[in-house]
Short mmCIF file of C-alpha atoms in Angstrom, two decimals:
data_model
loop_
_atom_site.label_atom_id
_atom_site.label_comp_id
_atom_site.label_asym_id
_atom_site.label_seq_id
_atom_site.Cartn_x
_atom_site.Cartn_y
_atom_site.Cartn_z
CA ASP A 1 20.18 -9.21 1.13
CA ILE A 2 20.64 -12.88 0.31
CA GLN A 3 23.46 -13.55 -2.13
CA MET A 4 23.28 -16.43 -4.60
CA THR A 5 26.53 -17.97 -5.83
CA GLN A 6 26.57 -20.35 -8.77
CA SER A 7 29.38 -22.65 -9.78
CA PRO A 8 30.91 -23.20 -12.17
CA SER A 9 30.41 -20.03 -14.18
CA SER A 10 30.84 -22.09 -17.34
CA LEU A 11 31.38 -25.68 -18.34
CA SER A 12 32.00 -27.64 -21.53
CA ALA A 13 30.22 -30.90 -22.08
CA SER A 14 29.27 -33.30 -24.84
CA VAL A 15 25.87 -34.51 -25.95
CA GLY A 16 24.93 -37.41 -23.71
CA ASP A 17 26.92 -36.21 -20.70
CA ARG A 18 25.52 -35.68 -17.22
CA VAL A 19 26.18 -32.21 -15.84
CA SER A 20 25.58 -30.62 -12.47
CA ILE A 21 25.40 -26.95 -11.50
CA THR A 22 25.59 -25.76 -7.92
CA CYS A 23 23.87 -22.78 -6.33
CA ARG A 24 24.66 -21.63 -2.80
CA ALA A 25 22.64 -19.10 -0.81
CA SER A 26 24.29 -16.82 1.74
CA GLN A 27 21.65 -17.85 4.30
CA SER A 28 18.96 -20.48 4.52
CA ILE A 29 16.19 -20.08 1.97
CA SER A 30 14.35 -23.32 2.78
CA SER A 31 13.18 -24.59 -0.62
CA TYR A 32 12.55 -21.16 -2.18
CA LEU A 33 14.94 -21.91 -5.01
CA ILE A 34 14.13 -21.57 -8.70
CA TRP A 35 16.09 -22.63 -11.80
CA TYR A 36 15.76 -20.97 -15.21
CA GLN A 37 17.22 -21.66 -18.64
CA GLN A 38 18.07 -18.84 -21.03
CA LYS A 39 19.11 -19.12 -24.66
CA PRO A 40 20.75 -16.27 -26.63
CA GLY A 41 18.38 -13.44 -27.43
CA LYS A 42 15.50 -15.06 -25.60
CA ALA A 43 13.73 -14.59 -22.30
CA PRO A 44 14.50 -17.01 -19.47
CA LYS A 45 12.28 -20.06 -19.11
CA LEU A 46 11.24 -21.64 -15.82
CA LEU A 47 12.67 -25.12 -15.32
CA ILE A 48 12.33 -25.99 -11.65
CA TYR A 49 10.62 -24.37 -8.67
CA ALA A 50 10.61 -25.20 -4.98
CA ALA A 51 14.14 -26.56 -5.46
CA SER A 52 13.08 -29.86 -6.98
CA THR A 53 9.69 -29.61 -8.72
CA LEU A 54 9.78 -29.74 -12.50
CA HIS A 55 7.73 -27.05 -14.24
CA SER A 56 5.08 -28.29 -16.66
CA GLY A 57 6.55 -29.40 -19.98
CA VAL A 58 10.16 -29.54 -18.81
CA PRO A 59 11.89 -32.80 -19.82
CA SER A 60 12.53 -35.30 -17.06
CA ARG A 61 16.29 -35.28 -17.74
CA PHE A 62 16.33 -32.09 -15.66
CA SER A 63 16.26 -32.46 -11.89
CA GLY A 64 16.86 -30.29 -8.87
CA SER A 65 17.83 -31.04 -5.31
CA GLY A 66 18.79 -29.36 -2.08
CA SER A 67 17.37 -27.25 0.70
CA GLY A 68 18.59 -24.62 3.09
CA THR A 69 21.67 -23.12 1.47
CA ASP A 70 22.96 -25.66 -1.05
CA PHE A 71 21.21 -26.63 -4.26
CA THR A 72 22.02 -28.55 -7.42
CA LEU A 73 20.62 -28.62 -10.93
CA THR A 74 21.41 -31.83 -12.79
CA ILE A 75 20.90 -32.49 -16.49
CA ASN A 76 21.06 -36.17 -17.37
CA THR A 77 21.92 -37.16 -20.93
CA LEU A 78 22.63 -33.65 -22.23
CA GLN A 79 20.80 -32.85 -25.47
CA PRO A 80 21.81 -30.31 -28.16
CA GLU A 81 18.97 -28.00 -27.13
CA ASP A 82 20.27 -27.88 -23.53
CA PHE A 83 23.27 -25.73 -24.38
CA ALA A 84 22.29 -22.47 -22.73
CA ILE A 85 22.82 -20.36 -19.61
CA TYR A 86 21.24 -21.52 -16.39
CA TYR A 87 20.34 -19.23 -13.51
CA CYS A 88 19.22 -19.92 -9.99
CA GLN A 89 17.07 -17.45 -8.07
CA HIS A 90 15.69 -17.32 -4.55
CA THR A 91 12.18 -16.12 -3.78
CA TYR A 92 12.52 -16.38 0.00
CA ASN A 93 12.27 -12.64 0.52
CA ILE A 94 12.77 -9.33 -1.25
CA PRO A 95 15.04 -8.76 -3.16
CA PHE A 96 14.63 -11.89 -5.33
CA THR A 97 18.31 -12.30 -6.14
CA PHE A 98 19.61 -14.32 -9.08
CA GLY A 99 22.84 -16.24 -9.25
CA GLY A 100 25.46 -15.14 -11.73
CA GLY A 101 24.60 -17.85 -14.24
CA THR A 102 26.29 -20.96 -15.60
CA LYS A 103 26.97 -21.22 -19.31
CA VAL A 104 26.79 -24.79 -20.62
CA GLU A 105 28.82 -25.00 -23.82
CA ILE A 106 29.46 -27.72 -26.35
CA LYS A 107 32.78 -29.48 -25.95
CA GLU B 1 -2.38 -18.91 -24.38
CA GLU B 2 -0.70 -16.89 -21.67
CA GLN B 3 1.39 -14.05 -23.03
CA LEU B 4 3.29 -10.96 -21.92
CA LEU B 5 4.35 -8.25 -24.35
CA GLU B 6 6.62 -5.39 -23.33
CA SER B 7 6.92 -2.06 -25.10
CA GLY B 8 8.33 1.41 -24.53
CA GLY B 9 12.05 0.81 -24.68
CA GLY B 10 14.41 3.04 -26.58
CA LEU B 11 17.32 5.45 -26.43
CA VAL B 12 17.28 8.08 -23.70
CA GLN B 13 19.86 10.51 -22.39
CA PRO B 14 21.28 10.25 -18.89
CA GLY B 15 18.92 11.95 -16.46
CA GLY B 16 15.97 11.30 -18.72
CA SER B 17 12.78 9.34 -18.17
CA LEU B 18 11.00 6.46 -19.84
CA THR B 19 7.91 4.38 -19.15
CA LEU B 20 7.79 0.69 -20.01
CA SER B 21 4.54 -1.19 -20.48
CA CYS B 22 3.77 -4.90 -20.30
CA SER B 23 0.49 -6.09 -21.78
CA ALA B 24 -0.83 -9.38 -20.41
CA SER B 25 -3.25 -11.83 -21.96
CA GLY B 26 -4.48 -15.37 -21.46
CA PHE B 27 -4.72 -15.32 -17.66
CA THR B 28 -6.48 -13.43 -14.88
CA PHE B 29 -3.98 -10.59 -14.59
CA SER B 30 -5.24 -9.19 -11.30
CA SER B 31 -4.71 -12.54 -9.54
CA TYR B 32 -0.93 -12.50 -9.88
CA ALA B 33 1.97 -10.50 -8.59
CA MET B 34 4.25 -9.24 -11.33
CA SER B 35 7.92 -8.32 -11.53
CA TRP B 36 10.38 -6.48 -13.73
CA VAL B 37 13.77 -8.10 -14.33
CA ARG B 38 16.60 -6.55 -16.32
CA GLN B 39 19.67 -7.84 -18.08
CA ALA B 40 22.54 -5.57 -19.06
CA PRO B 41 24.22 -6.49 -22.37
CA GLY B 42 26.21 -9.69 -21.91
CA LYS B 43 25.43 -9.83 -18.18
CA GLY B 44 23.21 -11.81 -15.84
CA LEU B 45 19.68 -11.26 -14.59
CA GLU B 46 18.81 -8.60 -12.02
CA TRP B 47 15.45 -8.40 -10.28
CA VAL B 48 14.26 -4.79 -10.37
CA SER B 49 10.78 -4.44 -8.90
CA ALA B 50 7.61 -6.31 -7.97
CA ILE B 51 3.97 -5.45 -7.38
CA SER B 52 1.14 -7.40 -5.77
CA GLY B 53 -1.94 -8.45 -7.72
CA SER B 54 -4.03 -5.61 -6.32
CA GLY B 55 -1.23 -3.09 -6.79
CA GLY B 56 -1.32 -2.25 -3.12
CA SER B 57 2.19 -3.45 -2.37
CA THR B 58 5.31 -2.55 -4.29
CA PHE B 59 8.94 -3.55 -3.88
CA TYR B 60 12.21 -2.31 -5.38
CA ALA B 61 15.85 -3.24 -5.69
CA ASP B 62 18.12 -0.77 -3.91
CA SER B 63 19.69 0.12 -7.27
CA VAL B 64 16.44 1.67 -8.52
CA LYS B 65 14.66 2.70 -5.33
CA GLY B 66 13.52 6.32 -5.48
CA ARG B 67 14.00 6.49 -9.26
CA PHE B 68 11.70 3.78 -10.64
CA THR B 69 7.99 3.31 -9.97
CA ILE B 70 6.09 0.11 -10.69
CA SER B 71 2.34 0.22 -11.19
CA ARG B 72 -0.45 -1.73 -12.83
CA ASP B 73 -3.87 -1.13 -14.35
CA ASN B 74 -5.87 -4.32 -13.85
CA SER B 75 -8.71 -2.98 -15.98
CA LYS B 76 -6.27 -2.82 -18.90
CA ASN B 77 -4.25 -5.95 -18.00
CA THR B 78 -1.14 -3.84 -18.13
CA LEU B 79 1.97 -3.49 -15.96
CA TYR B 80 4.13 -0.38 -16.02
CA LEU B 81 7.61 0.72 -15.00
CA ARG B 82 8.22 4.44 -14.84
CA MET B 83 11.95 5.11 -14.90
CA ASN B 84 13.26 8.53 -13.89
CA SER B 85 16.78 9.92 -13.48
CA LEU B 86 18.12 7.25 -15.78
CA ARG B 87 21.80 6.37 -15.61
CA VAL B 88 24.14 4.75 -18.10
CA GLU B 89 24.16 1.67 -15.87
CA ASP B 90 20.40 1.27 -16.34
CA THR B 91 21.06 0.21 -19.93
CA ALA B 92 19.56 -3.26 -20.24
CA THR B 93 16.84 -5.41 -21.69
CA TYR B 94 13.86 -5.18 -19.37
CA PHE B 95 11.61 -8.21 -18.98
CA CYS B 96 8.26 -8.36 -17.25
CA ALA B 97 7.44 -11.64 -15.53
CA LYS B 98 4.41 -13.24 -13.91
CA GLN B 99 4.91 -14.63 -10.44
CA GLY B 100 3.14 -17.95 -10.07
CA TYR B 101 1.56 -19.25 -6.90
CA LEU B 102 4.26 -21.84 -6.35
CA LYS B 103 7.11 -20.24 -4.40
CA ASP B 104 6.62 -17.06 -6.51
CA ALA B 105 8.48 -18.65 -9.41
CA PHE B 106 8.49 -16.49 -12.53
CA ASP B 107 6.51 -18.84 -14.76
CA LEU B 108 5.85 -16.52 -17.68
CA TRP B 109 8.16 -13.93 -19.21
CA GLY B 110 7.81 -11.32 -21.92
CA GLN B 111 10.26 -11.09 -24.79
CA GLY B 112 11.95 -8.03 -23.32
CA THR B 113 12.41 -4.40 -24.37
CA LEU B 114 15.80 -2.71 -24.70
CA VAL B 115 16.51 0.50 -22.84
CA THR B 116 19.70 2.32 -23.81
CA VAL B 117 20.85 5.25 -21.70
CA SER B 118 23.49 7.20 -23.56
CA SER B 119 24.38 10.74 -24.52
#
């Protein structure tokens, strides 16, 4: 099974900051990398698919990059509504493993 | 508007059984693969099971293989998860999710239903 490792597990940032979250796959997954955002008590929401393509309606301050084994989610100019937990997931093969999550907290 | 609505969660004793349902609306249900994803209290996301649009292919995480069965009724636009031999560690909120055409990203999620396995 492909393992997905996210770092950091949590970070503190201020409104207006630029933050980056890393996701590493245990083997190459090409661009089969997905990013989700989850807020407390809510279902996850799709942010980015195919490593770098923004899902419809997602603000352009979110961006994704990478291919193979190393991927990054970047949030430019952090907004109050961006404080949440972010998960990566691969859909390269079964099982569709998720990363452990990164909690973005207010500094 | 596309929507998924889960139901069927609740309290069950270890070794017991439960069937979850996920009712879909606003899209052509039979055209999309579907998955179940769970989240234990305070923990991360775990993919559980997937099924093709026709229902002809099914897939399971090792943690539930042999105990859970995914199925769908395309005439009723409904996805199911039959859970047998439940364990305490199966306690979680269970989400159903629609797999889009683009890299199988889960582009629509239900609100989740809580399953608690406890004596």
